[in-house]
PDB file of C-alpha atoms and ligand atoms in Angstrom:
ATOM      1  CA  UNK A 856      89.256 -10.095  14.816  1.00  0.00           C
ATOM      2  CA  UNK A 857      86.937 -12.963  13.907  1.00  0.00           C
ATOM      3  CA  UNK A 858      88.331 -16.479  14.245  1.00  0.00           C
ATOM      4  CA  UNK A 859      88.496 -18.605  11.118  1.00  0.00           C
ATOM      5  CA  UNK A 860      87.380 -22.206  10.815  1.00  0.00           C
ATOM      6  CA  UNK A 861      88.063 -24.436   7.820  1.00  0.00           C
ATOM      7  CA  UNK A 862      85.601 -27.323   7.675  1.00  0.00           C
ATOM      8  CA  UNK A 863      86.199 -30.151   5.233  1.00  0.00           C
ATOM      9  CA  UNK A 864      83.097 -31.813   3.818  1.00  0.00           C
ATOM     10  CA  UNK A 865      80.894 -28.852   4.687  1.00  0.00           C
ATOM     11  CA  UNK A 866      78.588 -29.006   1.665  1.00  0.00           C
ATOM     12  CA  UNK A 867      76.265 -31.574   3.222  1.00  0.00           C
ATOM     13  CA  UNK A 868      75.296 -33.313   6.441  1.00  0.00           C
ATOM     14  CA  UNK A 869      77.238 -32.734   9.653  1.00  0.00           C
ATOM     15  CA  UNK A 870      79.758 -30.388   8.022  1.00  0.00           C
ATOM     16  CA  UNK A 871      76.982 -28.210   6.620  1.00  0.00           C
ATOM     17  CA  UNK A 872      75.292 -27.893  10.036  1.00  0.00           C
ATOM     18  CA  UNK A 873      78.718 -27.142  11.528  1.00  0.00           C
ATOM     19  CA  UNK A 874      79.377 -24.353   9.031  1.00  0.00           C
ATOM     20  CA  UNK A 875      76.001 -22.804   9.894  1.00  0.00           C
ATOM     21  CA  UNK A 876      76.570 -23.028  13.633  1.00  0.00           C
ATOM     22  CA  UNK A 877      80.096 -21.585  13.536  1.00  0.00           C
ATOM     23  CA  UNK A 878      78.986 -18.789  11.192  1.00  0.00           C
ATOM     24  CA  UNK A 879      76.123 -17.878  13.536  1.00  0.00           C
ATOM     25  CA  UNK A 880      78.613 -17.900  16.433  1.00  0.00           C
ATOM     26  CA  UNK A 881      80.691 -15.266  14.645  1.00  0.00           C
ATOM     27  CA  UNK A 882      83.435 -17.347  13.023  1.00  0.00           C
ATOM     28  CA  UNK A 883      84.666 -16.752   9.469  1.00  0.00           C
ATOM     29  CA  UNK A 884      83.819 -20.026   7.797  1.00  0.00           C
ATOM     30  CA  UNK A 885      85.593 -21.744   4.918  1.00  0.00           C
ATOM     31  CA  UNK A 886      83.211 -24.310   3.455  1.00  0.00           C
ATOM     32  CA  UNK A 887      85.081 -27.115   1.718  1.00  0.00           C
ATOM     33  CA  UNK A 888      83.253 -29.190  -0.865  1.00  0.00           C
ATOM     34  CA  UNK A 889      84.249 -31.854  -3.339  1.00  0.00           C
ATOM     35  CA  UNK A 890      81.323 -32.832  -5.585  1.00  0.00           C
ATOM     36  CA  UNK A 891      78.448 -30.741  -4.169  1.00  0.00           C
ATOM     37  CA  UNK A 892      79.469 -27.339  -5.523  1.00  0.00           C
ATOM     38  CA  UNK A 893      75.929 -25.984  -5.805  1.00  0.00           C
ATOM     39  CA  UNK A 894      74.986 -26.994  -2.265  1.00  0.00           C
ATOM     40  CA  UNK A 895      78.156 -25.353  -0.932  1.00  0.00           C
ATOM     41  CA  UNK A 896      77.514 -22.159  -2.872  1.00  0.00           C
ATOM     42  CA  UNK A 897      73.909 -22.022  -1.675  1.00  0.00           C
ATOM     43  CA  UNK A 898      75.139 -22.316   1.901  1.00  0.00           C
ATOM     44  CA  UNK A 899      77.667 -19.534   1.366  1.00  0.00           C
ATOM     45  CA  UNK A 900      74.911 -17.325  -0.091  1.00  0.00           C
ATOM     46  CA  UNK A 901      72.580 -18.141   2.800  1.00  0.00           C
ATOM     47  CA  UNK A 902      75.198 -17.299   5.414  1.00  0.00           C
ATOM     48  CA  UNK A 903      76.409 -14.100   3.778  1.00  0.00           C
ATOM     49  CA  UNK A 904      72.815 -12.918   3.349  1.00  0.00           C
ATOM     50  CA  UNK A 905      72.504 -13.278   7.131  1.00  0.00           C
ATOM     51  CA  UNK A 906      75.546 -11.054   7.653  1.00  0.00           C
ATOM     52  CA  UNK A 907      77.958 -13.924   8.338  1.00  0.00           C
ATOM     53  CA  UNK A 908      81.381 -14.309   6.734  1.00  0.00           C
ATOM     54  CA  UNK A 909      81.760 -17.410   4.599  1.00  0.00           C
ATOM     55  CA  UNK A 910      83.570 -18.654   1.505  1.00  0.00           C
ATOM     56  CA  UNK A 911      83.539 -21.916  -0.437  1.00  0.00           C
ATOM     57  CA  UNK A 912      86.729 -23.791  -1.273  1.00  0.00           C
ATOM     58  CA  UNK A 913      86.960 -26.817  -3.514  1.00  0.00           C
ATOM     59  CA  UNK A 914      89.236 -29.753  -2.759  1.00  0.00           C
ATOM     60  CA  UNK A 915      89.090 -33.502  -2.879  1.00  0.00           C
ATOM     61  CA  UNK A 916      90.736 -34.123   0.487  1.00  0.00           C
ATOM     62  CA  UNK A 917      92.377 -37.270  -0.852  1.00  0.00           C
ATOM     63  CA  UNK A 918      94.273 -35.098  -3.339  1.00  0.00           C
ATOM     64  CA  UNK A 919      97.252 -33.562  -1.577  1.00  0.00           C
ATOM     65  CA  UNK A 920      97.845 -30.751  -4.083  1.00  0.00           C
ATOM     66  CA  UNK A 921      94.187 -29.696  -3.966  1.00  0.00           C
ATOM     67  CA  UNK A 922      94.246 -29.613  -0.162  1.00  0.00           C
ATOM     68  CA  UNK A 923      97.356 -27.409  -0.075  1.00  0.00           C
ATOM     69  CA  UNK A 924      95.776 -25.077  -2.677  1.00  0.00           C
ATOM     70  CA  UNK A 925      92.608 -24.926  -0.577  1.00  0.00           C
ATOM     71  CA  UNK A 926      94.514 -23.936   2.564  1.00  0.00           C
ATOM     72  CA  UNK A 927      96.453 -21.279   0.619  1.00  0.00           C
ATOM     73  CA  UNK A 928      93.153 -19.813  -0.641  1.00  0.00           C
ATOM     74  CA  UNK A 929      91.687 -19.647   2.852  1.00  0.00           C
ATOM     75  CA  UNK A 930      94.841 -18.030   4.256  1.00  0.00           C
ATOM     76  CA  UNK A 931      94.856 -15.537   1.372  1.00  0.00           C
ATOM     77  CA  UNK A 932      91.255 -14.507   2.111  1.00  0.00           C
ATOM     78  CA  UNK A 933      91.123 -14.756   5.899  1.00  0.00           C
ATOM     79  CA  UNK A 934      94.859 -14.468   6.808  1.00  0.00           C
ATOM     80  CA  UNK A 935      94.698 -17.171   9.452  1.00  0.00           C
ATOM     81  CA  UNK A 936      93.125 -20.503  10.254  1.00  0.00           C
ATOM     82  CA  UNK A 937      92.327 -20.917  13.951  1.00  0.00           C
ATOM     83  CA  UNK A 938      90.328 -24.122  13.726  1.00  0.00           C
ATOM     84  CA  UNK A 939      90.613 -27.008  11.278  1.00  0.00           C
ATOM     85  CA  UNK A 940      87.755 -29.494  11.329  1.00  0.00           C
ATOM     86  CA  UNK A 941      88.616 -32.624   9.357  1.00  0.00           C
ATOM     87  CA  UNK A 942      85.036 -33.738   8.892  1.00  0.00           C
ATOM     88  CA  UNK A 943      84.948 -35.066   5.296  1.00  0.00           C
ATOM     89  CA  UNK A 944      84.327 -38.771   5.167  1.00  0.00           C
ATOM     90  CA  UNK A 945      82.870 -41.603   3.128  1.00  0.00           C
ATOM     91  CA  UNK A 946      81.487 -45.003   4.056  1.00  0.00           C
ATOM     92  CA  UNK A 947      80.830 -48.243   2.253  1.00  0.00           C
ATOM     93  CA  UNK A 948      79.202 -51.446   3.309  1.00  0.00           C
ATOM     94  CA  UNK A 949      79.813 -55.087   2.510  1.00  0.00           C
ATOM     95  CA  UNK A 950      81.305 -58.352   3.591  1.00  0.00           C
ATOM     96  CA  UNK A 951      85.083 -58.249   3.941  1.00  0.00           C
ATOM     97  CA  UNK A 952      85.209 -61.118   1.434  1.00  0.00           C
ATOM     98  CA  UNK A 953      83.515 -58.909  -1.171  1.00  0.00           C
ATOM     99  CA  UNK A 954      85.698 -55.840  -0.699  1.00  0.00           C
ATOM    100  CA  UNK A 955      88.024 -55.002  -3.552  1.00  0.00           C
ATOM    101  CA  UNK A 956      91.392 -53.463  -2.870  1.00  0.00           C
ATOM    102  CA  UNK A 957      90.087 -50.298  -4.556  1.00  0.00           C
ATOM    103  CA  UNK A 958      87.109 -50.158  -2.139  1.00  0.00           C
ATOM    104  CA  UNK A 959      89.494 -50.455   0.792  1.00  0.00           C
ATOM    105  CA  UNK A 960      91.948 -47.857  -0.485  1.00  0.00           C
ATOM    106  CA  UNK A 961      89.249 -45.318  -1.405  1.00  0.00           C
ATOM    107  CA  UNK A 962      87.973 -45.262   2.185  1.00  0.00           C
ATOM    108  CA  UNK A 963      91.431 -44.723   3.632  1.00  0.00           C
ATOM    109  CA  UNK A 964      92.291 -42.138   0.960  1.00  0.00           C
ATOM    110  CA  UNK A 965      89.469 -39.874   2.139  1.00  0.00           C
ATOM    111  CA  UNK A 966      89.003 -40.733   5.820  1.00  0.00           C
ATOM    112  CA  UNK A 967      92.666 -40.987   6.846  1.00  0.00           C
ATOM    113  CA  UNK A 968      94.911 -39.573   4.110  1.00  0.00           C
ATOM    114  CA  UNK A 969      92.522 -36.617   3.817  1.00  0.00           C
ATOM    115  CA  UNK A 970      93.220 -35.676   7.432  1.00  0.00           C
ATOM    116  CA  UNK A 971      96.975 -36.198   6.993  1.00  0.00           C
ATOM    117  CA  UNK A 972      97.018 -33.792   4.020  1.00  0.00           C
ATOM    118  CA  UNK A 973      94.871 -31.131   5.716  1.00  0.00           C
ATOM    119  CA  UNK A 974      96.871 -31.270   8.941  1.00  0.00           C
ATOM    120  CA  UNK A 975     100.187 -30.970   7.103  1.00  0.00           C
ATOM    121  CA  UNK A 976      98.830 -28.070   5.055  1.00  0.00           C
ATOM    122  CA  UNK A 977      97.722 -25.977   8.068  1.00  0.00           C
ATOM    123  CA  UNK A 978     100.475 -26.895  10.505  1.00  0.00           C
ATOM    124  CA  UNK A 979     103.251 -24.518   9.388  1.00  0.00           C
ATOM    125  CA  UNK A 980     100.769 -21.691   9.903  1.00  0.00           C
ATOM    126  CA  UNK A 981      99.508 -22.941  13.292  1.00  0.00           C
ATOM    127  CA  UNK A 982     103.004 -23.784  14.581  1.00  0.00           C
ATOM    128  CA  UNK A 983     104.216 -20.331  13.547  1.00  0.00           C
ATOM    129  CA  UNK A 984     101.417 -18.779  15.616  1.00  0.00           C
ATOM    130  CA  UNK A 985     101.800 -21.343  18.423  1.00  0.00           C
ATOM    131  CA  UNK A 986      98.024 -21.669  18.435  1.00  0.00           C
ATOM    132  CA  UNK A 987      95.314 -23.669  16.786  1.00  0.00           C
ATOM    133  CA  UNK A 988      92.733 -26.365  17.225  1.00  0.00           C
ATOM    134  CA  UNK A 989      92.375 -29.417  15.038  1.00  0.00           C
ATOM    135  CA  UNK A 990      89.297 -31.593  15.307  1.00  0.00           C
ATOM    136  CA  UNK A 991      88.983 -34.902  13.509  1.00  0.00           C
ATOM    137  CA  UNK A 992      85.940 -37.031  12.680  1.00  0.00           C
ATOM    138  CA  UNK A 993      85.886 -40.644  13.773  1.00  0.00           C
ATOM    139  CA  UNK A 994      82.755 -42.692  14.524  1.00  0.00           C
ATOM    140  CA  UNK A 995      81.383 -45.012  17.169  1.00  0.00           C
ATOM    141  CA  UNK A 996      82.443 -47.727  14.726  1.00  0.00           C
ATOM    142  CA  UNK A 997      86.026 -46.559  15.125  1.00  0.00           C
ATOM    143  CA  UNK A 998      85.605 -47.256  18.842  1.00  0.00           C
ATOM    144  CA  UNK A 999      83.761 -50.558  18.677  1.00  0.00           C
ATOM    145  CA  UNK A1000      83.867 -51.895  15.089  1.00  0.00           C
ATOM    146  CA  UNK A1001      80.853 -52.564  12.890  1.00  0.00           C
ATOM    147  CA  UNK A1002      79.975 -55.728  11.052  1.00  0.00           C
ATOM    148  CA  UNK A1003      80.083 -55.208   7.266  1.00  0.00           C
ATOM    149  CA  UNK A1004      81.850 -51.877   7.723  1.00  0.00           C
ATOM    150  CA  UNK A1005      85.374 -53.160   8.254  1.00  0.00           C
ATOM    151  CA  UNK A1006      87.156 -50.623   6.038  1.00  0.00           C
ATOM    152  CA  UNK A1007      85.156 -47.741   7.479  1.00  0.00           C
ATOM    153  CA  UNK A1008      85.659 -48.918  11.079  1.00  0.00           C
ATOM    154  CA  UNK A1009      89.401 -49.472  10.529  1.00  0.00           C
ATOM    155  CA  UNK A1010      89.761 -46.024   8.974  1.00  0.00           C
ATOM    156  CA  UNK A1011      87.913 -44.398  11.877  1.00  0.00           C
ATOM    157  CA  UNK A1012      90.050 -46.267  14.424  1.00  0.00           C
ATOM    158  CA  UNK A1013      93.103 -44.949  12.558  1.00  0.00           C
ATOM    159  CA  UNK A1014      91.727 -41.424  12.964  1.00  0.00           C
ATOM    160  CA  UNK A1015      91.710 -41.899  16.743  1.00  0.00           C
ATOM    161  CA  UNK A1016      95.337 -43.067  16.768  1.00  0.00           C
ATOM    162  CA  UNK A1017      96.339 -40.163  14.554  1.00  0.00           C
ATOM    163  CA  UNK A1018      94.504 -37.682  16.790  1.00  0.00           C
ATOM    164  CA  UNK A1019      96.136 -38.985  19.972  1.00  0.00           C
ATOM    165  CA  UNK A1020      99.620 -38.926  18.432  1.00  0.00           C
ATOM    166  CA  UNK A1021      99.169 -35.432  17.074  1.00  0.00           C
ATOM    167  CA  UNK A1022      97.925 -34.194  20.446  1.00  0.00           C
ATOM    168  CA  UNK A1023     101.164 -35.382  22.075  1.00  0.00           C
ATOM    169  CA  UNK A1024     103.353 -34.017  19.298  1.00  0.00           C
ATOM    170  CA  UNK A1025     101.659 -30.660  18.892  1.00  0.00           C
ATOM    171  CA  UNK A1026     100.764 -29.818  22.490  1.00  0.00           C
ATOM    172  CA  UNK A1027     104.120 -28.081  23.062  1.00  0.00           C
ATOM    173  CA  UNK A1028     103.329 -25.942  20.010  1.00  0.00           C
ATOM    174  CA  UNK A1029     100.108 -24.741  21.626  1.00  0.00           C
ATOM    175  CA  UNK A1030      97.861 -26.784  19.334  1.00  0.00           C
ATOM    176  CA  UNK A1031      94.981 -28.913  20.658  1.00  0.00           C
ATOM    177  CA  UNK A1032      93.922 -31.968  18.673  1.00  0.00           C
ATOM    178  CA  UNK A1033      90.707 -33.770  19.534  1.00  0.00           C
ATOM    179  CA  UNK A1034      88.361 -36.229  17.904  1.00  0.00           C
ATOM    180  CA  UNK A1035      84.573 -36.414  17.609  1.00  0.00           C
ATOM    181  CA  UNK A1036      83.165 -39.927  17.214  1.00  0.00           C
ATOM    182  CA  UNK A1037      79.464 -39.556  16.416  1.00  0.00           C
ATOM    183  CA  UNK A1038      76.819 -42.198  16.720  1.00  0.00           C
ATOM    184  CA  UNK A1039      74.291 -42.694  13.927  1.00  0.00           C
ATOM    185  CA  UNK A1040      73.356 -39.231  12.677  1.00  0.00           C
ATOM    186  CA  UNK A1041      70.629 -38.338  10.192  1.00  0.00           C
ATOM    187  CA  UNK A1042      72.521 -37.438   7.013  1.00  0.00           C
ATOM    188  CA  UNK A1043      72.939 -38.849   3.517  1.00  0.00           C
ATOM    189  CA  UNK A1044      75.551 -41.205   4.955  1.00  0.00           C
ATOM    190  CA  UNK A1045      72.919 -43.352   6.628  1.00  0.00           C
ATOM    191  CA  UNK A1046      70.208 -42.911   3.989  1.00  0.00           C
ATOM    192  CA  UNK A1047      70.876 -46.459   2.788  1.00  0.00           C
ATOM    193  CA  UNK A1048      69.682 -47.937   6.077  1.00  0.00           C
ATOM    194  CA  UNK A1049      66.104 -49.241   6.167  1.00  0.00           C
ATOM    195  CA  UNK A1050      63.568 -47.591   8.488  1.00  0.00           C
ATOM    196  CA  UNK A1051      63.551 -50.857  10.474  1.00  0.00           C
ATOM    197  CA  UNK A1052      67.323 -50.788  10.949  1.00  0.00           C
ATOM    198  CA  UNK A1053      67.209 -47.175  12.086  1.00  0.00           C
ATOM    199  CA  UNK A1054      64.341 -47.923  14.457  1.00  0.00           C
ATOM    200  CA  UNK A1055      66.321 -50.814  15.960  1.00  0.00           C
ATOM    201  CA  UNK A1056      69.264 -48.478  16.393  1.00  0.00           C
ATOM    202  CA  UNK A1057      67.061 -45.879  18.042  1.00  0.00           C
ATOM    203  CA  UNK A1058      65.660 -48.480  20.470  1.00  0.00           C
ATOM    204  CA  UNK A1059      69.182 -49.486  21.513  1.00  0.00           C
ATOM    205  CA  UNK A1060      70.069 -45.869  22.231  1.00  0.00           C
ATOM    206  CA  UNK A1061      69.366 -44.757  25.830  1.00  0.00           C
ATOM    207  CA  UNK A1062      68.282 -41.286  24.679  1.00  0.00           C
ATOM    208  CA  UNK A1063      65.890 -43.020  22.232  1.00  0.00           C
ATOM    209  CA  UNK A1064      66.678 -41.035  19.136  1.00  0.00           C
ATOM    210  CA  UNK A1065      69.052 -40.870  16.191  1.00  0.00           C
ATOM    211  CA  UNK A1066      71.460 -37.935  16.290  1.00  0.00           C
ATOM    212  CA  UNK A1067      71.002 -34.802  14.251  1.00  0.00           C
ATOM    213  CA  UNK A1068      73.788 -32.999  12.371  1.00  0.00           C
ATOM    214  CA  UNK A1069      73.289 -30.139  14.844  1.00  0.00           C
ATOM    215  CA  UNK A1070      74.078 -32.476  17.778  1.00  0.00           C
ATOM    216  CA  UNK A1071      77.472 -33.175  16.269  1.00  0.00           C
ATOM    217  CA  UNK A1072      78.049 -29.565  15.213  1.00  0.00           C
ATOM    218  CA  UNK A1073      77.614 -28.497  18.844  1.00  0.00           C
ATOM    219  CA  UNK A1074      80.314 -30.955  19.905  1.00  0.00           C
ATOM    220  CA  UNK A1075      82.683 -29.522  17.301  1.00  0.00           C
ATOM    221  CA  UNK A1076      81.834 -26.023  18.536  1.00  0.00           C
ATOM    222  CA  UNK A1077      82.595 -26.953  22.135  1.00  0.00           C
ATOM    223  CA  UNK A1078      85.988 -28.405  21.213  1.00  0.00           C
ATOM    224  CA  UNK A1079      86.781 -25.294  19.156  1.00  0.00           C
ATOM    225  CA  UNK A1080      85.844 -22.951  21.995  1.00  0.00           C
ATOM    226  CA  UNK A1081      87.961 -21.596  24.829  1.00  0.00           C
ATOM    227  CA  UNK A1082      85.920 -23.857  27.151  1.00  0.00           C
ATOM    228  CA  UNK A1083      88.023 -26.713  25.739  1.00  0.00           C
ATOM    229  CA  UNK A1084      91.427 -25.004  26.028  1.00  0.00           C
ATOM    230  CA  UNK A1085      92.780 -27.683  28.414  1.00  0.00           C
ATOM    231  CA  UNK A1086      91.375 -30.601  26.426  1.00  0.00           C
ATOM    232  CA  UNK A1087      93.608 -32.393  23.939  1.00  0.00           C
ATOM    233  CA  UNK A1088      94.004 -35.933  22.661  1.00  0.00           C
ATOM    234  CA  UNK A1089      90.443 -36.806  23.645  1.00  0.00           C
ATOM    235  CA  UNK A1090      87.679 -38.617  21.838  1.00  0.00           C
ATOM    236  CA  UNK A1091      84.208 -37.247  22.492  1.00  0.00           C
ATOM    237  CA  UNK A1092      81.379 -39.416  21.263  1.00  0.00           C
ATOM    238  CA  UNK A1093      77.975 -37.747  20.879  1.00  0.00           C
ATOM    239  CA  UNK A1094      75.948 -40.938  20.530  1.00  0.00           C
ATOM    240  CA  UNK A1095      72.921 -40.697  22.829  1.00  0.00           C
ATOM    241  CA  UNK A1096      74.481 -43.294  25.132  1.00  0.00           C
ATOM    242  CA  UNK A1097      74.671 -46.022  22.462  1.00  0.00           C
ATOM    243  CA  UNK A1098      78.217 -46.715  23.650  1.00  0.00           C
ATOM    244  CA  UNK A1099      78.914 -46.138  27.336  1.00  0.00           C
TER     245      UNK A1099
HETATM  246  P1  NAP B1790      77.529 -37.005   4.381  1.00  0.00           P
HETATM  247  O1  NAP B1790      76.206 -36.433   4.680  1.00  0.00           O
HETATM  248  O2  NAP B1790      77.645 -38.174   3.460  1.00  0.00           O
HETATM  249  O3  NAP B1790      78.471 -35.821   3.847  1.00  0.00           O
HETATM  250  C1  NAP B1790      79.799 -36.117   3.537  1.00  0.00           C
HETATM  251  C2  NAP B1790      80.536 -34.824   3.319  1.00  0.00           C
HETATM  252  O4  NAP B1790      81.919 -35.177   3.074  1.00  0.00           O
HETATM  253  C3  NAP B1790      80.038 -34.068   2.103  1.00  0.00           C
HETATM  254  O5  NAP B1790      80.066 -32.685   2.360  1.00  0.00           O
HETATM  255  C4  NAP B1790      81.048 -34.448   1.032  1.00  0.00           C
HETATM  256  O6  NAP B1790      81.292 -33.405   0.081  1.00  0.00           O
HETATM  257  C5  NAP B1790      82.305 -34.614   1.864  1.00  0.00           C
HETATM  258  N1  NAP B1790      83.291 -35.439   1.167  1.00  0.00           N
HETATM  259  C6  NAP B1790      83.214 -36.737   0.828  1.00  0.00           C
HETATM  260  N2  NAP B1790      84.316 -37.109   0.161  1.00  0.00           N
HETATM  261  C7  NAP B1790      85.101 -36.010   0.070  1.00  0.00           C
HETATM  262  C8  NAP B1790      86.359 -35.742  -0.485  1.00  0.00           C
HETATM  263  N3  NAP B1790      87.052 -36.696  -1.140  1.00  0.00           N
HETATM  264  N4  NAP B1790      86.881 -34.493  -0.373  1.00  0.00           N
HETATM  265  C9  NAP B1790      86.200 -33.520   0.271  1.00  0.00           C
HETATM  266  N5  NAP B1790      84.992 -33.704   0.816  1.00  0.00           N
HETATM  267  C10 NAP B1790      84.457 -34.941   0.714  1.00  0.00           C
HETATM  268  O7  NAP B1790      78.283 -37.464   5.707  1.00  0.00           O
HETATM  269  P2  NAP B1790      78.075 -37.011   7.226  1.00  0.00           P
HETATM  270  O8  NAP B1790      77.148 -37.952   7.855  1.00  0.00           O
HETATM  271  O9  NAP B1790      77.823 -35.561   7.284  1.00  0.00           O
HETATM  272  O10 NAP B1790      79.533 -37.348   7.795  1.00  0.00           O
HETATM  273  C11 NAP B1790      80.468 -36.357   8.206  1.00  0.00           C
HETATM  274  C12 NAP B1790      81.555 -37.062   9.000  1.00  0.00           C
HETATM  275  O11 NAP B1790      80.978 -37.676  10.159  1.00  0.00           O
HETATM  276  C13 NAP B1790      82.236 -38.190   8.220  1.00  0.00           C
HETATM  277  O12 NAP B1790      83.619 -38.214   8.515  1.00  0.00           O
HETATM  278  C14 NAP B1790      81.545 -39.434   8.748  1.00  0.00           C
HETATM  279  O13 NAP B1790      82.350 -40.577   8.612  1.00  0.00           O
HETATM  280  C15 NAP B1790      81.322 -39.047  10.194  1.00  0.00           C
HETATM  281  N6  NAP B1790      80.253 -39.811  10.843  1.00  0.00           N
HETATM  282  C16 NAP B1790      78.978 -39.796  10.367  1.00  0.00           C
HETATM  283  C17 NAP B1790      78.004 -40.540  11.026  1.00  0.00           C
HETATM  284  C18 NAP B1790      76.562 -40.598  10.545  1.00  0.00           C
HETATM  285  O14 NAP B1790      75.809 -41.445  11.049  1.00  0.00           O
HETATM  286  N7  NAP B1790      76.126 -39.726   9.648  1.00  0.00           N
HETATM  287  C19 NAP B1790      78.338 -41.307  12.157  1.00  0.00           C
HETATM  288  C20 NAP B1790      79.652 -41.287  12.602  1.00  0.00           C
HETATM  289  C21 NAP B1790      80.608 -40.539  11.942  1.00  0.00           C
HETATM  290  P3  NAP B1790      80.691 -33.373  -1.430  1.00  0.00           P
HETATM  291  O15 NAP B1790      79.247 -33.775  -1.342  1.00  0.00           O
HETATM  292  O16 NAP B1790      80.900 -31.941  -1.827  1.00  0.00           O
HETATM  293  O17 NAP B1790      81.512 -34.319  -2.263  1.00  0.00           O
END
């Protein structure tokens, strides 16, 4: 039987590349989207036309009811969820003095609460089966902090703490929980950066390039695979050596 992966934020960027990679590796893929319905549906059509198994599922991950409905839909169609990748995320930039409370809360609602909801929604199923892998998305800025990205960095540091706690709590239930903390990766999320800023970032990176969504997708795939069966509570940072 094919394994099933549910990927949040799979309509664009890293999540989209991840859905493609897992589908090509033979997984049944549930593609979560929030606003980019058309992009998600195009991806589903592309993958199914290639003989892969894929479905789209809508949910704003910050909305608990929508997340539980999404998980129910995936379980109804695919009967089980082997891998949950909590990839959906948003960023905003600005001086801490300019941040409104709403700016702050919106980041945490998606980047942290979104993972809490998704994990709680899949856990009864995974605990019942005594198996499962949960992978969360942090960032190098969750490891080291970024100027003018305080809310984002704090939310991504929270993801690491959540991942480590869950790994300890869920290990006895046969569930691995790990975190991927990418470096700068070419997606819409960094489209606001100037070419000069990206070039400076590239120059500071030992491997002398910005990451691709596929680089990060491969890290997710490794953590989902049996090659990572004895790995839990870890943070893997595909970042070209930017942080060593
Ligand atoms: P992206 O290109 O901006 O795509 C974001 C994805 O998240 C989209 O599919 C979007 O879906 C989804 N999303 C946003 N808010 C959502 C919500 N409320 N509910 C459900 N889905 C939601 O971002 P990315 O670069 O691929 O980032 C993916 C993850 O990697 C994020 O957690 C990000 O923080 C992390 N990361 C990225 C970088 C980077 O440099 N790109 C570096 C480190 C970490 P819709 O379009 O359908 O709304």
